[in-house]
Coordinates of C-alpha atoms in Angstrom, one line a residue:
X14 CA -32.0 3.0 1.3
X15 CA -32.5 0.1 -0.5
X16 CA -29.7 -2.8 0.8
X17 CA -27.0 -3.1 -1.3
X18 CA -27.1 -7.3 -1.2
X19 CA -30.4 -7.4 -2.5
X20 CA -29.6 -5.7 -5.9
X21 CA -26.4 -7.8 -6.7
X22 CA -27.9 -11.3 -8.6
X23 CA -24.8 -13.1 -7.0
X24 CA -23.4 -12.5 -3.5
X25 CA -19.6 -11.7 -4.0
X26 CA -16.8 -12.3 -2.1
X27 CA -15.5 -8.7 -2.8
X28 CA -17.8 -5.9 -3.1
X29 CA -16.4 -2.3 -4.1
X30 CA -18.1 0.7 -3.3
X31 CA -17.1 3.6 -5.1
X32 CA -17.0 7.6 -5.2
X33 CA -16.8 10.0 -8.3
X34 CA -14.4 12.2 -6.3
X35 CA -12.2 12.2 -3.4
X36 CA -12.9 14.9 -0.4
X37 CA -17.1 14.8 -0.5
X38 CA -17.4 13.4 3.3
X39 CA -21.1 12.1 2.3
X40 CA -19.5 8.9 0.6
X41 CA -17.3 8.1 3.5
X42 CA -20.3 8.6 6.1
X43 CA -22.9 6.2 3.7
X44 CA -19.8 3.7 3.5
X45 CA -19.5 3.5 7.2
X46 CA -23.7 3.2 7.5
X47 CA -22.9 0.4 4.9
X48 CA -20.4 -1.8 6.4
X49 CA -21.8 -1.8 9.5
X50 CA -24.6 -3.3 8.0
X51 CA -23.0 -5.5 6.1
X52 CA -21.2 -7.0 9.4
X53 CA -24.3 -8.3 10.5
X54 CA -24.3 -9.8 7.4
X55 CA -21.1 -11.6 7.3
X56 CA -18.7 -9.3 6.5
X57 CA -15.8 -9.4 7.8
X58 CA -13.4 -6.4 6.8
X59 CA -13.1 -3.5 4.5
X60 CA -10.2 -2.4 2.4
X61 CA -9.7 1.0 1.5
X62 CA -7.8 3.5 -0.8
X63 CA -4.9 3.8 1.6
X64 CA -1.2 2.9 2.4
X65 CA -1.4 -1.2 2.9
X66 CA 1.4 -1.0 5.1
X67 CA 0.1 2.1 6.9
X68 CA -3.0 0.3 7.5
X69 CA -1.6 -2.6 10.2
X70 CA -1.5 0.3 12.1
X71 CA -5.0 1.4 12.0
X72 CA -6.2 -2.0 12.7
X73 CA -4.3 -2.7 15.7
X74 CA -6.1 0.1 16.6
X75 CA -9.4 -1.7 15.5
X76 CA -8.4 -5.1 16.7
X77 CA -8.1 -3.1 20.7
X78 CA -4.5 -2.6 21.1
X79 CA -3.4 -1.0 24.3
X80 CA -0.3 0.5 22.4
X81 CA -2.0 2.1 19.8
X82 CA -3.9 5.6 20.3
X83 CA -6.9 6.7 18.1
X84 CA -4.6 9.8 17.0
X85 CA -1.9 7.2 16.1
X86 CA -4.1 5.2 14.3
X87 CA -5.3 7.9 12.3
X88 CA -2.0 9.9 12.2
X89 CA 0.1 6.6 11.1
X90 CA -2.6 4.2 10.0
X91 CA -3.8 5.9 6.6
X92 CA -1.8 7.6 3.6
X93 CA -3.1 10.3 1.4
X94 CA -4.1 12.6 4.2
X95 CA -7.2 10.3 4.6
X96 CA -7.0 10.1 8.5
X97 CA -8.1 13.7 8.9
X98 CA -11.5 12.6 7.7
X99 CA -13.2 12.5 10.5
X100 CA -15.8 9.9 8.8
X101 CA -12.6 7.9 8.8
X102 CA -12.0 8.3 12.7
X103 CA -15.9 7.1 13.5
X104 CA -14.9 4.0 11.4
X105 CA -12.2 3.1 13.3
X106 CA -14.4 4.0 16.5
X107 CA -17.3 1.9 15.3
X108 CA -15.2 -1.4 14.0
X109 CA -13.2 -1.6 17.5
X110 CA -16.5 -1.3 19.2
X111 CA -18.0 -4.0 17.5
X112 CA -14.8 -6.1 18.0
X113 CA -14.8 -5.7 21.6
X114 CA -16.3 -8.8 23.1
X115 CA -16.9 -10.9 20.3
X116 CA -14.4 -13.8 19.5
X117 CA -11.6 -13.5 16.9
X118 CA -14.0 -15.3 14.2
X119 CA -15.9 -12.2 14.2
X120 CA -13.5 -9.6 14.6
X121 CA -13.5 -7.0 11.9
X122 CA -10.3 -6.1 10.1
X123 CA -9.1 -2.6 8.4
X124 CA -7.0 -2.5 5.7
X125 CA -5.1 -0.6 3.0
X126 CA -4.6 -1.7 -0.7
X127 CA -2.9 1.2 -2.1
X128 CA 0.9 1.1 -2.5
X129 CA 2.8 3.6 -0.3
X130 CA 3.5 5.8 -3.3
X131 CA 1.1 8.8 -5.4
X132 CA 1.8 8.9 -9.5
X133 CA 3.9 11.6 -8.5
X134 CA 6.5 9.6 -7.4
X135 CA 7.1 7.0 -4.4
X136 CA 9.6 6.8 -1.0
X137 CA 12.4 4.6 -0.8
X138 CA 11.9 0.5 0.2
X139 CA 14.2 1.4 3.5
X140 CA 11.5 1.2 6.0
X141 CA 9.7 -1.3 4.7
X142 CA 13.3 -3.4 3.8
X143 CA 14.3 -2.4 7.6
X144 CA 10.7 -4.2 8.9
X145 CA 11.1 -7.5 7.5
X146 CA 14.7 -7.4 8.5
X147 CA 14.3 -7.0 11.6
X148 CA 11.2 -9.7 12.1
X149 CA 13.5 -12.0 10.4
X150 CA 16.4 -11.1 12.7
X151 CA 18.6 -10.4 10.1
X152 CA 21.3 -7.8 9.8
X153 CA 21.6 -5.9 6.5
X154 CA 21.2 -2.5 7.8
X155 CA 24.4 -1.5 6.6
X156 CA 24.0 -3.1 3.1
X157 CA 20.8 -1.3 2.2
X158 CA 21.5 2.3 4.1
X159 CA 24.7 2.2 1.1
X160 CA 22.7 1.5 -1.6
X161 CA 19.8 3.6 -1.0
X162 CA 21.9 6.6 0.1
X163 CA 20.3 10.1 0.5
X164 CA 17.0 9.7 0.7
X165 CA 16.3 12.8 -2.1
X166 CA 17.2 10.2 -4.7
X167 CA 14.3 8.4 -4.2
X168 CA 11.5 11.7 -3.2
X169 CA 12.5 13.5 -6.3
X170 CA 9.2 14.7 -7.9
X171 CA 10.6 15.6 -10.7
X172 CA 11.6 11.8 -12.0
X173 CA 8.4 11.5 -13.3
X174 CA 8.6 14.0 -15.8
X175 CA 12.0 13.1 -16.7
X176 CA 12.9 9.4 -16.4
X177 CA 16.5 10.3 -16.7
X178 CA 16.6 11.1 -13.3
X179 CA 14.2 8.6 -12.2
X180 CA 16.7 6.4 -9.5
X181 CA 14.8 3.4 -10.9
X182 CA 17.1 1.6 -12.9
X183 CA 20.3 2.2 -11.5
X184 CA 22.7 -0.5 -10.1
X185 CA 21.8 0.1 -6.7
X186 CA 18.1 0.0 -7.1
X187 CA 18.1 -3.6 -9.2
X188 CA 20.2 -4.8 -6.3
X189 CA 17.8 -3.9 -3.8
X190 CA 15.2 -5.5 -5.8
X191 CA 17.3 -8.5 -5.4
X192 CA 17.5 -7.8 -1.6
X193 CA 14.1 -7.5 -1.5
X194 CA 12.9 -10.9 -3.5
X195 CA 15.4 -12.5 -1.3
X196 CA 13.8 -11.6 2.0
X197 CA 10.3 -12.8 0.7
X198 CA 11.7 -16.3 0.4
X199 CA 13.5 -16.0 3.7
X200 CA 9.9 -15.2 4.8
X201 CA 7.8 -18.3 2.9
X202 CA 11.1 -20.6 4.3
X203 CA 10.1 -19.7 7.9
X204 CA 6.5 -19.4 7.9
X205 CA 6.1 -22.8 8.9
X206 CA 7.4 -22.0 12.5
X207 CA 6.9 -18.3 12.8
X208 CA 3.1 -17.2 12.4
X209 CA 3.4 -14.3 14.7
X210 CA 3.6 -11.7 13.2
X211 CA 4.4 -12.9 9.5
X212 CA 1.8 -11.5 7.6
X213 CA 2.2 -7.6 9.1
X214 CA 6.1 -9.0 7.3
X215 CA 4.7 -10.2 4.2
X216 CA 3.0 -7.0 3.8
X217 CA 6.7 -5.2 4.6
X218 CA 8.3 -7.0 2.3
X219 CA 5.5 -6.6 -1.0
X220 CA 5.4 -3.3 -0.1
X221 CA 9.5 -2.8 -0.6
X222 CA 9.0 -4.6 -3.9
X223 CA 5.9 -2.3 -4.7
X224 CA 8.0 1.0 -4.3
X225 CA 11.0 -0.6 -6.2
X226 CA 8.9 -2.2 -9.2
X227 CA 7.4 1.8 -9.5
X228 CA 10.6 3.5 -9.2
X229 CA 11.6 1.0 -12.2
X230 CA 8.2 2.0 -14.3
X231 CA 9.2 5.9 -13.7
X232 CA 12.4 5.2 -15.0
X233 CA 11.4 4.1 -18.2
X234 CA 12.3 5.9 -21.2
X235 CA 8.8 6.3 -22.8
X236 CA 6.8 9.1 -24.3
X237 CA 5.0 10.8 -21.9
X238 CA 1.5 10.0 -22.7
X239 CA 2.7 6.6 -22.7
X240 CA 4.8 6.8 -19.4
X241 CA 1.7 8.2 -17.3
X242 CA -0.5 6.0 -18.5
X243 CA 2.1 3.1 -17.7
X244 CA 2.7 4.4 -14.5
X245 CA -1.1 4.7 -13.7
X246 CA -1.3 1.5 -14.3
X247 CA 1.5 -0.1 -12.3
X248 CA 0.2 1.7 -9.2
X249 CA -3.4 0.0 -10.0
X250 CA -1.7 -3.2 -11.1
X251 CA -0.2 -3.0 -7.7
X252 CA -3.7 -2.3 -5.8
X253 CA -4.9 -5.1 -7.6
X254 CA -2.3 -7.1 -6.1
X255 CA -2.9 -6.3 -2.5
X256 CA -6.9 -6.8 -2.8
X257 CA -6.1 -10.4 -4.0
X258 CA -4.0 -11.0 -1.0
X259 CA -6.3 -9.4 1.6
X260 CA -8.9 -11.6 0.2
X261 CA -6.5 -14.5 0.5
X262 CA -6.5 -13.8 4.3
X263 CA -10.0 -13.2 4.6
X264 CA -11.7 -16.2 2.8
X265 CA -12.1 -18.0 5.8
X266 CA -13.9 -15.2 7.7
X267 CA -16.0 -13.4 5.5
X268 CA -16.6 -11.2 2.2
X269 CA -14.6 -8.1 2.2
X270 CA -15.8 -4.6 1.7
X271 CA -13.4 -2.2 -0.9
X272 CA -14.3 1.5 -0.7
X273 CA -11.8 4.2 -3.8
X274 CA -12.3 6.0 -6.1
X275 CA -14.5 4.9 -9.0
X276 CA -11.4 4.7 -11.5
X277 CA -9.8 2.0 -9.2
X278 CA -13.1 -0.3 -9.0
X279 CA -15.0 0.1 -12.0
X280 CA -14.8 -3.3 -14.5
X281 CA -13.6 -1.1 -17.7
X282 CA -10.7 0.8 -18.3
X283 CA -10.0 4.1 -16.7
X284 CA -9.4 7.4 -18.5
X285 CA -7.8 10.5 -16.6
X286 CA -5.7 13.5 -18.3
X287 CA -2.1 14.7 -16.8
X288 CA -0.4 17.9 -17.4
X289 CA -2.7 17.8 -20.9
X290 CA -2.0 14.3 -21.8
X291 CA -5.4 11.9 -22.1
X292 CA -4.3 8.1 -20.6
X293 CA -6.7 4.9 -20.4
X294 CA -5.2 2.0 -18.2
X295 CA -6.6 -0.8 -16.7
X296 CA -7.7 -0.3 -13.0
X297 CA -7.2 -2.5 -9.6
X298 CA -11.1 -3.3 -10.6
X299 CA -10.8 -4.2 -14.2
X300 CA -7.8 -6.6 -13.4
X301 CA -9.7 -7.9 -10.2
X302 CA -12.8 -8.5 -12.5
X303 CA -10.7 -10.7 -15.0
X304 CA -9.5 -13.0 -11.9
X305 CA -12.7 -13.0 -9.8
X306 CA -15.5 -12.9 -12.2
X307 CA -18.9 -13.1 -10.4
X308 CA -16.6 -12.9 -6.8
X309 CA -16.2 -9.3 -7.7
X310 CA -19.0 -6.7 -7.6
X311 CA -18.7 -3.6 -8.2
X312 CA -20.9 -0.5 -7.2
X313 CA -19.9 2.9 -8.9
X314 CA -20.8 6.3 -7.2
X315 CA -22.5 9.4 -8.4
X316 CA -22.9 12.5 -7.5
X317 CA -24.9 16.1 -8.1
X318 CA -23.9 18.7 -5.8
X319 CA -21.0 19.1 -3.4
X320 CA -20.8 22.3 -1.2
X321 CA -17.7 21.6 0.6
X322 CA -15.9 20.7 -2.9
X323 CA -17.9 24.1 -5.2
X324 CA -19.7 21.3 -7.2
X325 CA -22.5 23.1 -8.7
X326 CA -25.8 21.0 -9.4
X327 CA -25.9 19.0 -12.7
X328 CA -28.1 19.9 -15.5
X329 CA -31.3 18.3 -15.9
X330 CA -30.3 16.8 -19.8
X331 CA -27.0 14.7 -17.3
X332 CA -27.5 11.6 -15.9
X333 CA -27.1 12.7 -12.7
X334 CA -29.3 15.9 -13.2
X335 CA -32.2 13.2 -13.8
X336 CA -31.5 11.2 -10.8
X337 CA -31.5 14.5 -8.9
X338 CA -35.7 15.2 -10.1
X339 CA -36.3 11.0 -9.1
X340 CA -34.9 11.6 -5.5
X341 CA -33.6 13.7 -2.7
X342 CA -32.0 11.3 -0.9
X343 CA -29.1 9.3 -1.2
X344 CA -29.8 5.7 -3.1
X345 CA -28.6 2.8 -4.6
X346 CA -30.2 2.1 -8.2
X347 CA -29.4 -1.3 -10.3
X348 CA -27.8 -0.1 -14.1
X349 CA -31.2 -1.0 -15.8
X350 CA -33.6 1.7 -13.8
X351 CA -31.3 4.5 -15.3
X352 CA -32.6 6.3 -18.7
X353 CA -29.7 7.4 -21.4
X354 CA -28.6 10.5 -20.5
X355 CA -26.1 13.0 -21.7
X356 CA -22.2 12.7 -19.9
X357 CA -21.6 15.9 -17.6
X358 CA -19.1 17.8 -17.9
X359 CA -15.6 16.4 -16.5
X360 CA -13.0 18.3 -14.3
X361 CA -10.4 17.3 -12.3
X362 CA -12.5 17.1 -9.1
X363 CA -15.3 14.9 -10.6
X364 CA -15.6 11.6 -12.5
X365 CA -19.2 11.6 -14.0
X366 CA -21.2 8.4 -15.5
X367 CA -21.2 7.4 -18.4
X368 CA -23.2 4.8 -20.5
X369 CA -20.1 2.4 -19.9
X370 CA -19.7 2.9 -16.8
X371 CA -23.1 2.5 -15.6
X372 CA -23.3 -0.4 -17.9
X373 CA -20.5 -2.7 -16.7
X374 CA -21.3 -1.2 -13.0
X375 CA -23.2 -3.5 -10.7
X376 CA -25.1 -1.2 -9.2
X377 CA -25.1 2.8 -8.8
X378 CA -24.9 4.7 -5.8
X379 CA -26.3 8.2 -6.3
X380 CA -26.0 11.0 -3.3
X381 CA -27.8 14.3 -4.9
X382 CA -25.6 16.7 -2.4
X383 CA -22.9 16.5 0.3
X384 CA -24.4 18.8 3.5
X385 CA -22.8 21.5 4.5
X386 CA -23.7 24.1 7.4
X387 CA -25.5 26.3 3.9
X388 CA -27.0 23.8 2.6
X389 CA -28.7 23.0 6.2
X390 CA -29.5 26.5 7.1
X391 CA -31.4 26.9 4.0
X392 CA -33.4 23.8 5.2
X393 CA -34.1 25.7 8.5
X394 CA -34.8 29.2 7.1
X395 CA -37.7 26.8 4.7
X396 CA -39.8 26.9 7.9
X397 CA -42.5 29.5 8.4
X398 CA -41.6 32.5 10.5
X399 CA -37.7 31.8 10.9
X400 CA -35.2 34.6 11.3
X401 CA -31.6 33.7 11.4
X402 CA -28.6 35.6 13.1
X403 CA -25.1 34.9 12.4
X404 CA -22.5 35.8 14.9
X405 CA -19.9 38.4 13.9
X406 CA -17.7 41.2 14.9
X407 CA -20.5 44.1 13.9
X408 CA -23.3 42.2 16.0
X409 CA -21.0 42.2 19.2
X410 CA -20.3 38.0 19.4
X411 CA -17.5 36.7 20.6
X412 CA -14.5 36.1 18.2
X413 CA -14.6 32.4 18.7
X414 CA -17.9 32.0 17.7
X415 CA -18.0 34.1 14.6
X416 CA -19.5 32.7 11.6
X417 CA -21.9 30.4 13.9
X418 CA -26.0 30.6 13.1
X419 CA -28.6 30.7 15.6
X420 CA -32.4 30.3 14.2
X421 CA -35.5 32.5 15.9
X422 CA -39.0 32.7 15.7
X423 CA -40.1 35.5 16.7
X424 CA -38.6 38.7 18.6
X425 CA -38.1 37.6 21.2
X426 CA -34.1 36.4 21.2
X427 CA -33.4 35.0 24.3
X428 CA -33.3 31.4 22.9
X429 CA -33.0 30.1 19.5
X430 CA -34.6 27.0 18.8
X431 CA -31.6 25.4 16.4
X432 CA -28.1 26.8 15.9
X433 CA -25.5 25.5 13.7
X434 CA -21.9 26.1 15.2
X435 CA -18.3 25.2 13.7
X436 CA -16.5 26.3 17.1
X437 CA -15.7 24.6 20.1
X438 CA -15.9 26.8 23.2
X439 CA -12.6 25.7 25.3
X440 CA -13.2 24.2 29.2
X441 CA -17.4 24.4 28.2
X442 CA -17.9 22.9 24.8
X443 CA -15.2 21.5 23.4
X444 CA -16.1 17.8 23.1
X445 CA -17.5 17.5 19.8
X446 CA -14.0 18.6 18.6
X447 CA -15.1 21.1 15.7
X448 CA -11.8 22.3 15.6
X449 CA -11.3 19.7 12.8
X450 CA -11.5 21.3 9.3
X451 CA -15.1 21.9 7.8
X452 CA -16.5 20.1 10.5
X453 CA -20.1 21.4 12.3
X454 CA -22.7 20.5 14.6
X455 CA -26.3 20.9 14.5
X456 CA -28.2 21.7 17.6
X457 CA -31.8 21.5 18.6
X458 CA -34.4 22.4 21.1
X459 CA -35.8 19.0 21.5
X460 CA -38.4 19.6 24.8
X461 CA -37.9 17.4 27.6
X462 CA -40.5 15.0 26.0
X463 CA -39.2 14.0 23.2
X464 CA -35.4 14.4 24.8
X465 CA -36.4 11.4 26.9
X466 CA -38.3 9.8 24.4
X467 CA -34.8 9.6 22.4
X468 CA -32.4 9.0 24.9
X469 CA -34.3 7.0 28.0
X470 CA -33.7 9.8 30.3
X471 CA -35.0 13.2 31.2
X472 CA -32.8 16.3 30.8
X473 CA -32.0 16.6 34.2
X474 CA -30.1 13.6 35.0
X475 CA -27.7 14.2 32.1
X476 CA -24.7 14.3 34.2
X477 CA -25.2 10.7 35.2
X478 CA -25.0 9.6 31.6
X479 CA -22.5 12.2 30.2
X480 CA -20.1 9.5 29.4
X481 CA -21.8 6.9 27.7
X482 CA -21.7 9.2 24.5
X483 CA -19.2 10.1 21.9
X484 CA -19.9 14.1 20.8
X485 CA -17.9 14.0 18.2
X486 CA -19.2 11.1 15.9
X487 CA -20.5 12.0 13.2
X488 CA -24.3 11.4 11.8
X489 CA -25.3 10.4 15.2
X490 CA -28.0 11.9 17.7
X491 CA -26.7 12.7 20.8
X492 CA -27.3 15.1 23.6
X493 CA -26.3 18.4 23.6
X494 CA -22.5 18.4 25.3
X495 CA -23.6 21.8 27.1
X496 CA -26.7 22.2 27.0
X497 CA -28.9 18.9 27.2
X498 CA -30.2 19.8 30.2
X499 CA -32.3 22.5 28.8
X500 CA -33.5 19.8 26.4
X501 CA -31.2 20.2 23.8
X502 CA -29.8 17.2 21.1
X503 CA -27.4 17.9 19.0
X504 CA -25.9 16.0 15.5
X505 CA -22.0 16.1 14.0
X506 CA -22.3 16.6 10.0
X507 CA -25.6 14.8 9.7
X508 CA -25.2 13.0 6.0
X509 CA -27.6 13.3 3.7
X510 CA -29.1 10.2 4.4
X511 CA -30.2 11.7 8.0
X512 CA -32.1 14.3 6.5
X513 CA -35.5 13.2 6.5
X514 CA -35.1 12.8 10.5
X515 CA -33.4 16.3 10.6
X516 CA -36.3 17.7 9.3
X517 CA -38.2 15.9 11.5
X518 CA -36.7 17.0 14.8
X519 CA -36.3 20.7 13.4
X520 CA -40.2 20.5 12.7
X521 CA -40.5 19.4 16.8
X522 CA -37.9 22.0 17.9
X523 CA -39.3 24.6 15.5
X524 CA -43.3 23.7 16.7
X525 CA -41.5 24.5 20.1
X526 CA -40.4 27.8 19.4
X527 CA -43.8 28.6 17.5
X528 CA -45.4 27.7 21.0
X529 CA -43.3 30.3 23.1
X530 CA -43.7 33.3 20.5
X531 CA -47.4 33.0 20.6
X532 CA -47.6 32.7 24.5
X533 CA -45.3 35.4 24.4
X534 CA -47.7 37.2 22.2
X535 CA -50.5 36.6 24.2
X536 CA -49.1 37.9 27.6
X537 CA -48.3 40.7 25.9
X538 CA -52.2 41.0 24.8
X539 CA -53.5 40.5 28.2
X540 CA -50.6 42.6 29.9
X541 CA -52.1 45.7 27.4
X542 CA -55.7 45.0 28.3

């Protein structure tokens, strides 16, 4: 694909990347291709849609931290469920690598720049409160455990329907806001003499006044329509916030990369409608905008089919049905190559462009269809002569591997020359960890040739380089767990921006499976003469 540097006029010193929709693991995967290459490039950390205060966690994880565990780091170190994407696990695999060995200068850094909070409502400030308290070596434990009380004051979902019982505005939540400003200035008053560790404070401490300002917004008696859209736009107001501070802390490494959700990063005002109530606000990206001008670029992403979400292609007449007949593949395209179009239908599990949005975008990144283990076996059932067997209960296959594919050519059954499974086979296969939800793994008869063409080494000695591979990255050619000694490769969730060399090692494996039904043919010829 085309870099994304060399469509922006002006390099910026914070360059969003967004995606229509939230749960399509092809945007995640292309974002992780991209910031890796824009580390070589000077970049020097990435900023995503997730719990700020959440995220110190994930990059202590990233910065090589003995004391914190991937599964932590993913567990603790992202909000919104987004650390069971396993695109997000290869992220925080890949920035630690590239870390390790290289001087601080150059060290990568994750964050967050969400508030810890959904529109739905938002926690209480004690942890957060309790953080800075402690850093500070202050005692106030017992002060704030009164005033925030049971903890159900604070979760109740149903405050933001009905500001009355929003906990908000009460006496004991102004005071805490009080308790809160105070400890940032005890903070600025000893920065002078206590780096360590201060900034994972400051982030503590905004975040306690985040969760407090947004109790205070849902407890405002508005209209509805008016409330949502107020509330929407505290959160992004918030967002907005943090992304100006990250960048405060990373001017003098590098530009930072900012990966959400288009409505968060796009330069106009968002639109979204709640329990039947249309709201616009301004997003993180439209206040950002205002503050950074040319510092802030922004591209927007699009998006025609998605499997794994029942995203159905677009029509032809939509802007992204025409992208869909200029390209297969995943690519980035500056506003001015893309025609007027109509606007697709909306839902709630897709944003589509629009002429503003492509307008005031910087650039648009277009992926024509997430890939999914359908999607791929259609690609392998494309080549001549392929038969394709799915394990089940009626064909006699084991339970655990139910639902897998194996591809023939051929009668002859003995060995298929690609399977797709979604199963891990305990004490034999279990490294690639498909166990995770939707996750798969291609596999493919590569021939010892080409096998040691990709990997330096013949099939056989394997075992002597069985542990300088990770089987359960994603996108990434590797050999086959169980059965690279036979020859086999095999790939986790190839994107869709691996799919011309898919097709080119399923034309190799499938050339060698050609070649053994025509021998076998043939000694079946002589054999009956």
């Amino acid at each position: 694909m085309t870099s994304l540097l060399n469509l922006l006029a002006v390099p910026p010193t914070l360059l969003a990347l967004g995606e229509p929709t939230h749960g399509e693991s092809a945007f995640l995967q292309i974002r992780n291709e991209a910031f890796m290459s824009l580390a070589e490039q000077g970049y020097r950390s990435i900023a995503l849609e997730s719990d700020r205060a959440a995220g110190l966690v994930a990059n202590e994880f990233v910065q090589g931290s003995a004391a914190v565990t991937l599964d932590r780091a993913l567990a603790d170190g992202f909000s919104h469920g987004f650390g069971s994407a396993p695109a997000n696990r290869d992220l925080l695999l890949r920035m630690r690598e590239w870390n390790a060995g290289r001087p601080a200068s150059e060290h990568l850094a994750f964050h967050g720049f969400d508030a810890p909070l959904e529109i739905e409502g938002a926690p209480s400030p004690r942890r957060y409160l309790t953080r800075v308290c402690d850093f500070l070596g202050l005692d106030r434990s017992a002060e704030i455990d009164d005033l925030i009380g049971d903890e159900a004051r604070w979760s109740d979902t149903a405050a933001i329907w009905e500001p009355g019982r929003s906990i908000g505005r009460s006496a004991d939540a102004q005071r805490l806001r009080v308790i809160a400003d105070d400890l940032l200035t005890e903070l600025y008053l000893q920065a002078a003499h206590r780096t360590e560790g201060w900034q994972a404070a400051f982030v503590h401490a905004t975040s306690a006044i985040a969760v407090l300002r947004y109790h205070a917004a849902a407890a405002a008696p508005l209209e509805r329509e008016e409330r949502f859209a107020r509330l929407a736009g505290v959160r992004d107001a918030l967002m907005a916030e943090n992304l100006l501070a990250i960048r405060s802390v990373e001017a003098h490494r590098g530009p930072t990369l900012a990966f959400a959700h288009n409505t968060h990063l796009q330069r106009h005002s968002s639109t979204m409608t709640m329990a039947g109530t249309e709201m616009s606000w301004a997003g993180a990206g439209a206040i950002v905008a205002a503050l950074l001008d040319d510092r802030y670029a922004v591209i927007v992403g699009s998006l025609g089919a998605s499997p794994a979400l029942g995203i159905e292609a677009p029509a032809a007449s939509t802007y992204e049905g025409s992208l869909q007949q200029e390209s297969l593949l995943p690519r980035y395209l500056r506003p001015s190559e893309i025609a007027p179009a109509e606007q697709r239908s909306h839902d709630y599990r897709y944003f589509p462009l629009d002429q503003v949005t492509i307008a005031r975008a910087d650039a648009v990144l277009h992926i024509p269809t997430g890939v999914d283990a359908a999607v791929l076996a259609d690609r392998i059932l494309a080549l001549p002569g392929v038969e394709q067997v799915v394990a089940s209960e009626e064909n006699g296959s084991p339970e655990d591997a139910w639902g897998d594919r194996f591809f023939y050519v051929g009668p002859d059954r003995r060995q298929p020359f690609a399977t797709i499974v979604e199963h891990d086979v305990p004490g034999f296969d279990d490294a690639s960890q498909l166990d995770r939800p939707d996750v798969f793994r291609l596999n493919l008869d590569l021939g010892r040739a080409e096998f040691e063409s990709l990997f330096g080494f013949p099939p056989r000695d394997f075992e002597d380089h069985r542990h300088e591979f990770d089987y359960a990255r994603l996108d990434t050619l590797v050999p086959h767990p169980g059965y690279a000694r036979y020859g086999f490769g095999s790939i986790v969730m190839p994107g869709p921006q691996l799919l011309p060399e898919v097709d080119r090692l399923l034309a190799i494996a499938h050339a060698r499976a050609v070649d053994r039904d025509e021998r076998a043919a043939r000694r079946a010829a002589d054999r009956q003469d």
